[in-house]
Amino acid sequence: MECMPVVCARISACMFAYKKYQLSAFFAKLKPKGTTDFLSNKPSNVLDVTQLPSRKLVLSFVTASGCLALMAEWSWVAYTVLEVLIAAACCFGNVLVMCAVCFGIRDSLREPTFCFLVSLAVADFLVGVAAVPLAVLLDGWVSLIPELCLLLCCVVLVLTQASVLSLLAIAVDRYLRLHTPLRYKALATQRHTWIGVSVCWTLSCLLGFTPLFGWHNYSSPACDSTNTSSTSFIHPPCTFLSVISLPFMVYFNFLGCVMAPLLVMTLLYTRIFWSLQGRLKDSCPQTQASLLREKRLACSLALVLILFAGCWIPLHLMNCLLLFQGPQAVTQGTLYTGILLSHANSAVNPVIYAYRIPKIQQAYSQLWRRFLAWLNCCHRKKAGSQIINMQLSH
């Protein structure tokens, strides 16, 4: 593994080469055809000195380009370090949630709410395993064929949609549990629950992979048949917005696949809290305890929903600005902040479960006790084997 100074030096070299390319394009626009190339010093047939930029303009442009390159370099380094930390937190926290629900709570997978929570934890875990590394890698650092670049970018959309649909399934489950208590046990069987989980992930794949069916940015090979054979094998750097269409992200993904389910969930939780508040006023003391537990769980799940909306909507609003105002509307640092905020949502959810849901809180403590007991057992075995070896040696 290379040390940080070497990595930074290589990044600086790449940024300088890129800026040199931009500077060449800048001077190419300033001078007419047939003048000297300022950067490469290649002579041409006719030299028109009056068209060359002044030295002061050149120095100011080079200085500004160097400052921008340095700022971009350090913002990318900070972004990458934070993404690595978020990925580690996503993996550790959501594995803990899955273990707590599956092994720490008795018959938890018979309850639909916990099944959908496991589905949400799986989506958040995959964000740490796949979405975060892809977000760093597909920031223009690799050159791929457009089809493969589009496929990898769609994986991020699938995981986001799985989180949205899992949250929607949880809201529908709590609503049915409260408003149809007599039919709820017949509806919420283990078979129906896992069918619901499968439907959520199937819909997520269909909605997330929609760009593969034609709604994308790059042109098909048939449209590029006029390109020469010498340039047909050169692929541009793979970035998210180079293959994913902004109208798709705004009109289909944001308004149709994110905002519409969020509005439905908001209405469902409003009905749930309104109904619970009325029942608590009219209920007897024996039933108030169960209603209070239901209200506490609903508050915790609503908090998860609010955090999801607060973490993801800013990034979608940036996409709206990019679509309607152009690239200059959102700076690179602001875009990095929005991406980090959206990924951080997957790392925050396990903390919410630990502090707000008593069953998962108890399962966490039970897993912790088992882990400490296992460490103690391993320590005793090691100490016993050392004593036996010492006795045998004497």
Short mmCIF file of C-alpha atoms in Angstrom, two decimals:
data_model
loop_
_atom_site.label_atom_id
_atom_site.label_comp_id
_atom_site.label_asym_id
_atom_site.label_seq_id
_atom_site.Cartn_x
_atom_site.Cartn_y
_atom_site.Cartn_z
CA MET A 1 0.00 0.00 0.00
CA GLU A 2 1.42 3.38 -1.01
CA CYS A 3 1.98 6.09 1.55
CA MET A 4 -0.18 9.23 1.55
CA PRO A 5 2.46 11.62 0.10
CA VAL A 6 2.92 9.37 -2.94
CA VAL A 7 -0.84 9.14 -3.45
CA CYS A 8 -1.20 12.92 -3.12
CA ALA A 9 1.66 13.44 -5.59
CA ARG A 10 0.00 11.21 -8.14
CA ILE A 11 -3.33 12.97 -7.64
CA SER A 12 -1.58 16.33 -8.12
CA ALA A 13 0.02 15.07 -11.35
CA CYS A 14 -3.36 13.94 -12.65
CA MET A 15 -4.99 17.23 -11.73
CA PHE A 16 -2.14 19.21 -13.36
CA ALA A 17 -2.44 17.20 -16.56
CA TYR A 18 -6.16 17.78 -16.60
CA LYS A 19 -5.75 21.52 -16.01
CA LYS A 20 -3.09 21.68 -18.73
CA TYR A 21 -5.59 20.13 -21.08
CA GLN A 22 -8.17 22.73 -20.10
CA LEU A 23 -5.63 25.51 -20.55
CA SER A 24 -4.80 24.23 -24.04
CA ALA A 25 -8.49 24.32 -24.92
CA PHE A 26 -8.71 27.85 -23.54
CA PHE A 27 -5.85 29.11 -25.73
CA ALA A 28 -7.20 27.22 -28.70
CA LYS A 29 -10.33 29.33 -28.44
CA LEU A 30 -8.32 32.59 -28.16
CA LYS A 31 -6.06 32.19 -31.20
CA PRO A 32 -7.16 31.76 -34.80
CA LYS A 33 -6.26 28.78 -36.91
CA GLY A 34 -2.61 28.76 -37.96
CA THR A 35 -1.04 30.38 -34.87
CA THR A 36 1.46 28.88 -32.44
CA ASP A 37 0.24 26.44 -29.78
CA PHE A 38 1.18 28.26 -26.59
CA LEU A 39 1.63 25.19 -24.37
CA SER A 40 3.26 22.72 -26.74
CA ASN A 41 5.36 25.37 -28.59
CA LYS A 42 4.66 23.62 -31.87
CA PRO A 43 5.20 26.09 -34.76
CA SER A 44 2.59 26.52 -37.42
CA ASN A 45 2.50 28.17 -40.80
CA VAL A 46 1.40 31.65 -39.74
CA LEU A 47 2.06 33.42 -36.44
CA ASP A 48 -0.20 36.29 -35.43
CA VAL A 49 1.39 37.76 -32.31
CA THR A 50 -1.49 40.13 -31.68
CA GLN A 51 -3.82 37.22 -31.03
CA LEU A 52 -1.67 35.63 -28.30
CA PRO A 53 -2.74 36.31 -24.70
CA SER A 54 -0.69 38.64 -22.56
CA ARG A 55 1.76 37.28 -19.98
CA LYS A 56 -0.27 38.78 -17.14
CA LEU A 57 -3.39 37.01 -18.34
CA VAL A 58 -1.48 33.73 -18.68
CA LEU A 59 0.02 33.96 -15.19
CA SER A 60 -3.30 34.84 -13.57
CA PHE A 61 -5.03 32.00 -15.37
CA VAL A 62 -2.34 29.48 -14.42
CA THR A 63 -2.41 30.64 -10.77
CA ALA A 64 -6.19 30.36 -10.59
CA SER A 65 -6.07 26.93 -12.21
CA GLY A 66 -3.45 25.74 -9.71
CA CYS A 67 -5.50 26.97 -6.74
CA LEU A 68 -8.63 25.28 -8.08
CA ALA A 69 -6.71 22.06 -8.66
CA LEU A 70 -5.35 22.11 -5.10
CA MET A 71 -8.80 22.78 -3.63
CA ALA A 72 -10.34 20.02 -5.74
CA GLU A 73 -7.59 17.62 -4.68
CA TRP A 74 -8.07 18.16 -0.95
CA SER A 75 -11.86 18.16 -1.18
CA TRP A 76 -11.65 14.80 -2.96
CA VAL A 77 -9.26 13.41 -0.29
CA ALA A 78 -11.58 14.57 2.53
CA TYR A 79 -14.60 13.17 0.68
CA THR A 80 -12.91 9.78 0.19
CA VAL A 81 -11.81 9.51 3.83
CA LEU A 82 -15.33 10.32 5.07
CA GLU A 83 -16.84 7.82 2.64
CA VAL A 84 -14.56 5.08 3.98
CA LEU A 85 -15.64 5.87 7.56
CA ILE A 86 -19.32 5.89 6.57
CA ALA A 87 -18.93 2.56 4.74
CA ALA A 88 -17.34 0.96 7.82
CA ALA A 89 -20.13 2.30 10.05
CA CYS A 90 -22.80 1.05 7.61
CA CYS A 91 -21.35 -2.46 7.52
CA PHE A 92 -20.76 -2.83 11.26
CA GLY A 93 -24.00 -1.22 12.44
CA ASN A 94 -26.34 -3.01 10.07
CA VAL A 95 -24.72 -6.42 10.59
CA LEU A 96 -25.34 -5.82 14.29
CA VAL A 97 -29.00 -5.00 13.56
CA MET A 98 -29.47 -8.16 11.49
CA CYS A 99 -27.84 -10.32 14.17
CA ALA A 100 -29.89 -8.64 16.92
CA VAL A 101 -33.20 -9.15 15.14
CA CYS A 102 -32.52 -12.65 13.81
CA PHE A 103 -30.79 -14.14 16.89
CA GLY A 104 -31.47 -11.80 19.80
CA ILE A 105 -35.27 -11.45 19.61
CA ARG A 106 -37.33 -14.61 19.89
CA ASP A 107 -39.67 -15.20 16.93
CA SER A 108 -38.84 -11.74 15.59
CA LEU A 109 -39.03 -12.87 11.98
CA ARG A 110 -42.66 -13.83 12.55
CA GLU A 111 -43.45 -10.13 13.05
CA PRO A 112 -43.78 -8.20 9.77
CA THR A 113 -42.29 -5.00 11.19
CA PHE A 114 -39.02 -6.70 12.13
CA CYS A 115 -38.87 -8.51 8.78
CA PHE A 116 -39.08 -5.20 6.95
CA LEU A 117 -36.53 -3.73 9.36
CA VAL A 118 -34.15 -6.54 8.39
CA SER A 119 -34.85 -5.74 4.73
CA LEU A 120 -33.99 -2.09 5.40
CA ALA A 121 -30.83 -3.15 7.27
CA VAL A 122 -29.78 -5.33 4.31
CA ALA A 123 -30.22 -2.36 1.96
CA ASP A 124 -28.20 -0.13 4.30
CA PHE A 125 -25.49 -2.81 4.60
CA LEU A 126 -25.25 -3.03 0.81
CA VAL A 127 -24.87 0.75 0.70
CA GLY A 128 -21.68 0.35 2.74
CA VAL A 129 -20.48 -2.64 0.73
CA ALA A 130 -21.39 -1.53 -2.81
CA ALA A 131 -22.86 1.97 -3.12
CA VAL A 132 -20.14 3.87 -1.23
CA PRO A 133 -17.19 2.20 -3.04
CA LEU A 134 -18.95 2.75 -6.36
CA ALA A 135 -19.58 6.41 -5.53
CA VAL A 136 -15.84 6.91 -4.95
CA LEU A 137 -14.73 4.83 -7.91
CA LEU A 138 -17.23 6.27 -10.38
CA ASP A 139 -16.12 9.83 -9.77
CA GLY A 140 -14.24 9.94 -13.06
CA TRP A 141 -11.31 7.76 -11.93
CA VAL A 142 -12.05 4.76 -14.15
CA SER A 143 -12.82 4.51 -17.86
CA LEU A 144 -15.49 1.94 -18.67
CA ILE A 145 -17.72 1.14 -21.58
CA PRO A 146 -20.96 3.14 -21.20
CA GLU A 147 -23.09 0.02 -20.69
CA LEU A 148 -21.01 -1.19 -17.73
CA CYS A 149 -20.82 2.33 -16.28
CA LEU A 150 -24.62 2.63 -16.50
CA LEU A 151 -25.13 -0.77 -14.87
CA LEU A 152 -22.91 0.12 -11.90
CA CYS A 153 -24.63 3.48 -11.44
CA CYS A 154 -28.03 1.77 -11.45
CA VAL A 155 -26.99 -0.36 -8.46
CA VAL A 156 -27.04 2.78 -6.31
CA LEU A 157 -30.58 3.55 -7.51
CA VAL A 158 -31.74 0.00 -6.68
CA LEU A 159 -30.47 0.22 -3.09
CA THR A 160 -32.09 3.63 -2.57
CA GLN A 161 -35.40 2.34 -3.90
CA ALA A 162 -35.19 -0.75 -1.65
CA SER A 163 -34.85 1.53 1.39
CA VAL A 164 -37.85 3.63 0.31
CA LEU A 165 -40.08 0.61 -0.31
CA SER A 166 -39.02 -1.06 2.97
CA LEU A 167 -39.99 2.11 4.85
CA LEU A 168 -43.30 2.17 2.97
CA ALA A 169 -43.97 -1.48 3.85
CA ILE A 170 -43.27 -0.73 7.54
CA ALA A 171 -45.73 2.19 7.48
CA VAL A 172 -48.43 0.08 5.80
CA ASP A 173 -47.86 -2.71 8.36
CA ARG A 174 -48.26 -0.36 11.35
CA TYR A 175 -51.38 1.19 9.78
CA LEU A 176 -53.02 -2.21 9.19
CA ARG A 177 -52.09 -3.38 12.69
CA LEU A 178 -53.85 -0.39 14.24
CA HIS A 179 -56.88 0.01 11.97
CA THR A 180 -57.71 -3.63 11.12
CA PRO A 181 -56.80 -5.53 14.30
CA LEU A 182 -59.23 -8.38 13.63
CA ARG A 183 -57.97 -9.12 10.10
CA TYR A 184 -54.35 -8.28 10.85
CA LYS A 185 -53.38 -11.73 12.15
CA ALA A 186 -54.84 -13.38 9.06
CA LEU A 187 -53.07 -10.92 6.74
CA ALA A 188 -49.69 -10.65 8.49
CA THR A 189 -48.59 -14.26 8.22
CA GLN A 190 -44.93 -15.16 7.80
CA ARG A 191 -45.55 -16.25 4.21
CA HIS A 192 -47.30 -12.99 3.29
CA THR A 193 -44.53 -11.00 4.98
CA TRP A 194 -41.73 -12.60 2.97
CA ILE A 195 -43.80 -12.20 -0.21
CA GLY A 196 -43.98 -8.49 0.67
CA VAL A 197 -40.20 -8.33 1.14
CA SER A 198 -39.68 -10.05 -2.22
CA VAL A 199 -42.08 -7.63 -3.92
CA CYS A 200 -40.18 -4.67 -2.44
CA TRP A 201 -36.84 -5.87 -3.82
CA THR A 202 -38.31 -6.88 -7.20
CA LEU A 203 -39.88 -3.44 -7.64
CA SER A 204 -36.62 -1.84 -6.52
CA CYS A 205 -34.73 -3.67 -9.26
CA LEU A 206 -37.30 -2.78 -11.91
CA LEU A 207 -37.36 0.92 -10.94
CA GLY A 208 -33.63 1.19 -10.32
CA PHE A 209 -32.61 -0.47 -13.58
CA THR A 210 -35.02 1.62 -15.68
CA PRO A 211 -32.13 3.58 -17.32
CA LEU A 212 -30.91 0.31 -18.85
CA PHE A 213 -34.05 0.26 -21.01
CA GLY A 214 -33.20 3.50 -22.79
CA TRP A 215 -33.56 6.49 -20.44
CA HIS A 216 -29.88 7.38 -20.22
CA ASN A 217 -27.35 9.92 -21.49
CA TYR A 218 -24.96 7.99 -23.74
CA SER A 219 -25.76 7.16 -27.36
CA SER A 220 -25.91 3.60 -28.64
CA PRO A 221 -23.13 2.08 -30.76
CA ALA A 222 -25.37 2.24 -33.82
CA CYS A 223 -25.54 6.00 -33.47
CA ASP A 224 -21.76 6.19 -33.19
CA SER A 225 -21.05 4.15 -36.31
CA THR A 226 -19.54 7.20 -38.00
CA ASN A 227 -16.66 7.25 -35.49
CA THR A 228 -13.28 6.12 -36.78
CA SER A 229 -11.77 2.83 -35.70
CA SER A 230 -8.88 4.63 -33.98
CA THR A 231 -11.21 6.31 -31.47
CA SER A 232 -13.78 3.51 -31.06
CA PHE A 233 -11.81 1.89 -28.27
CA ILE A 234 -11.31 5.08 -26.20
CA HIS A 235 -13.90 5.29 -23.42
CA PRO A 236 -14.54 8.46 -21.41
CA PRO A 237 -14.21 8.51 -17.60
CA CYS A 238 -17.24 6.95 -15.91
CA THR A 239 -19.27 9.35 -13.78
CA PHE A 240 -22.84 9.11 -12.52
CA LEU A 241 -24.24 12.04 -14.47
CA SER A 242 -22.36 11.09 -17.64
CA VAL A 243 -24.71 8.11 -18.09
CA ILE A 244 -27.73 8.84 -15.86
CA SER A 245 -30.11 11.40 -17.30
CA LEU A 246 -30.97 14.39 -15.10
CA PRO A 247 -34.62 14.43 -16.28
CA PHE A 248 -34.81 10.78 -15.21
CA MET A 249 -33.36 11.64 -11.77
CA VAL A 250 -35.72 14.58 -11.24
CA TYR A 251 -39.03 13.54 -12.82
CA PHE A 252 -38.95 9.77 -12.43
CA ASN A 253 -36.64 8.96 -9.51
CA PHE A 254 -37.19 11.98 -7.25
CA LEU A 255 -40.85 12.88 -7.87
CA GLY A 256 -42.17 9.43 -8.75
CA CYS A 257 -40.05 6.94 -6.79
CA VAL A 258 -39.05 8.96 -3.71
CA MET A 259 -41.45 11.84 -3.08
CA ALA A 260 -44.64 9.93 -3.88
CA PRO A 261 -43.90 7.11 -1.35
CA LEU A 262 -42.75 9.69 1.21
CA LEU A 263 -46.07 11.55 0.90
CA VAL A 264 -48.00 8.28 1.30
CA MET A 265 -45.94 7.40 4.41
CA THR A 266 -46.52 10.88 5.85
CA LEU A 267 -50.29 10.44 5.46
CA LEU A 268 -50.19 6.95 7.01
CA TYR A 269 -48.20 8.07 10.08
CA THR A 270 -50.47 11.11 10.48
CA ARG A 271 -53.47 8.77 10.57
CA ILE A 272 -51.66 6.45 12.98
CA PHE A 273 -50.79 9.20 15.47
CA TRP A 274 -54.24 10.76 15.19
CA SER A 275 -55.89 7.42 15.90
CA LEU A 276 -53.53 6.58 18.79
CA GLN A 277 -54.11 9.95 20.40
CA GLY A 278 -57.87 9.45 20.30
CA ARG A 279 -57.69 5.90 21.64
CA LEU A 280 -55.41 6.89 24.52
CA LYS A 281 -57.98 9.44 25.70
CA ASP A 282 -60.89 6.98 25.59
CA SER A 283 -59.12 3.77 26.67
CA CYS A 284 -59.08 2.12 30.07
CA PRO A 285 -55.84 1.86 32.09
CA GLN A 286 -55.38 -1.80 31.10
CA THR A 287 -55.13 -1.04 27.37
CA GLN A 288 -53.15 2.20 27.71
CA ALA A 289 -49.86 0.35 28.24
CA SER A 290 -50.11 -1.48 24.90
CA LEU A 291 -51.20 1.70 23.11
CA LEU A 292 -48.24 3.60 24.59
CA ARG A 293 -45.85 0.88 23.35
CA GLU A 294 -47.45 1.12 19.92
CA LYS A 295 -47.07 4.90 19.96
CA ARG A 296 -43.42 4.69 20.99
CA LEU A 297 -42.64 2.25 18.17
CA ALA A 298 -44.53 4.39 15.67
CA CYS A 299 -42.55 7.46 16.81
CA SER A 300 -39.28 5.58 16.34
CA LEU A 301 -40.21 4.42 12.84
CA ALA A 302 -41.43 7.90 11.93
CA LEU A 303 -38.07 9.27 13.09
CA VAL A 304 -36.31 6.84 10.73
CA LEU A 305 -38.54 8.14 7.93
CA ILE A 306 -37.80 11.80 8.78
CA LEU A 307 -34.05 11.14 8.80
CA PHE A 308 -34.28 9.39 5.45
CA ALA A 309 -36.10 12.37 3.93
CA GLY A 310 -33.69 14.86 5.52
CA CYS A 311 -30.63 12.99 4.23
CA TRP A 312 -31.80 12.27 0.68
CA ILE A 313 -33.92 15.26 -0.35
CA PRO A 314 -30.96 17.75 -0.39
CA LEU A 315 -29.14 15.63 -3.00
CA HIS A 316 -32.28 15.40 -5.13
CA LEU A 317 -32.76 19.16 -4.86
CA MET A 318 -29.20 19.59 -6.15
CA ASN A 319 -30.16 17.44 -9.14
CA CYS A 320 -33.10 19.79 -9.73
CA LEU A 321 -30.74 22.78 -9.69
CA LEU A 322 -28.37 21.05 -12.10
CA LEU A 323 -31.26 20.34 -14.45
CA PHE A 324 -32.85 23.81 -14.42
CA GLN A 325 -29.87 26.11 -13.69
CA GLY A 326 -26.94 24.25 -15.22
CA PRO A 327 -23.62 22.90 -13.84
CA GLN A 328 -22.64 26.23 -12.32
CA ALA A 329 -25.58 26.07 -9.88
CA VAL A 330 -23.95 23.42 -7.63
CA THR A 331 -20.28 23.38 -6.67
CA GLN A 332 -18.29 20.16 -6.41
CA GLY A 333 -17.93 20.54 -2.63
CA THR A 334 -21.69 21.00 -2.20
CA LEU A 335 -22.35 17.92 -4.31
CA TYR A 336 -19.88 15.90 -2.23
CA THR A 337 -21.68 17.05 0.93
CA GLY A 338 -25.03 15.91 -0.44
CA ILE A 339 -23.64 12.49 -1.39
CA LEU A 340 -22.04 12.06 2.06
CA LEU A 341 -25.31 13.03 3.75
CA SER A 342 -27.29 10.48 1.74
CA HIS A 343 -24.82 7.70 2.55
CA ALA A 344 -24.67 8.68 6.22
CA ASN A 345 -28.37 7.88 6.54
CA SER A 346 -27.54 4.17 6.24
CA ALA A 347 -25.09 4.47 9.14
CA VAL A 348 -27.49 6.40 11.41
CA ASN A 349 -30.41 3.94 11.31
CA PRO A 350 -28.80 1.30 13.62
CA VAL A 351 -28.22 4.03 16.24
CA ILE A 352 -31.91 4.99 16.08
CA TYR A 353 -32.94 1.36 16.54
CA ALA A 354 -30.66 1.02 19.57
CA TYR A 355 -31.97 4.10 21.37
CA ARG A 356 -35.65 4.04 20.37
CA ILE A 357 -36.80 0.39 20.03
CA PRO A 358 -36.66 -1.51 23.36
CA LYS A 359 -36.61 -5.01 21.83
CA ILE A 360 -33.59 -4.22 19.66
CA GLN A 361 -31.97 -2.45 22.62
CA GLN A 362 -32.32 -5.61 24.70
CA ALA A 363 -31.04 -7.73 21.82
CA TYR A 364 -27.95 -5.50 21.53
CA SER A 365 -27.16 -5.95 25.23
CA GLN A 366 -27.74 -9.71 24.94
CA LEU A 367 -25.34 -9.95 22.00
CA TRP A 368 -22.79 -7.88 23.92
CA ARG A 369 -23.01 -10.23 26.92
CA ARG A 370 -22.57 -13.25 24.65
CA PHE A 371 -19.54 -11.65 23.05
CA LEU A 372 -17.95 -10.89 26.43
CA ALA A 373 -18.67 -14.44 27.62
CA TRP A 374 -17.05 -15.81 24.46
CA LEU A 375 -13.96 -13.65 25.02
CA ASN A 376 -13.77 -14.81 28.64
CA CYS A 377 -14.06 -18.44 27.58
CA CYS A 378 -11.29 -18.01 24.98
CA HIS A 379 -9.08 -16.33 27.59
CA ARG A 380 -9.63 -19.18 30.05
CA LYS A 381 -8.85 -21.81 27.41
CA LYS A 382 -5.66 -19.99 26.47
CA ALA A 383 -4.61 -19.65 30.11
CA GLY A 384 -5.40 -23.35 30.74
CA SER A 385 -3.38 -24.46 27.73
CA GLN A 386 -0.42 -22.36 28.91
CA ILE A 387 -0.57 -23.94 32.38
CA ILE A 388 -0.70 -27.44 30.87
CA ASN A 389 2.27 -26.67 28.62
CA MET A 390 4.26 -25.36 31.59
CA GLN A 391 3.48 -28.49 33.61
CA LEU A 392 4.48 -30.74 30.71
CA SER A 393 7.72 -28.85 30.22
CA HIS A 394 8.67 -29.34 33.89
#
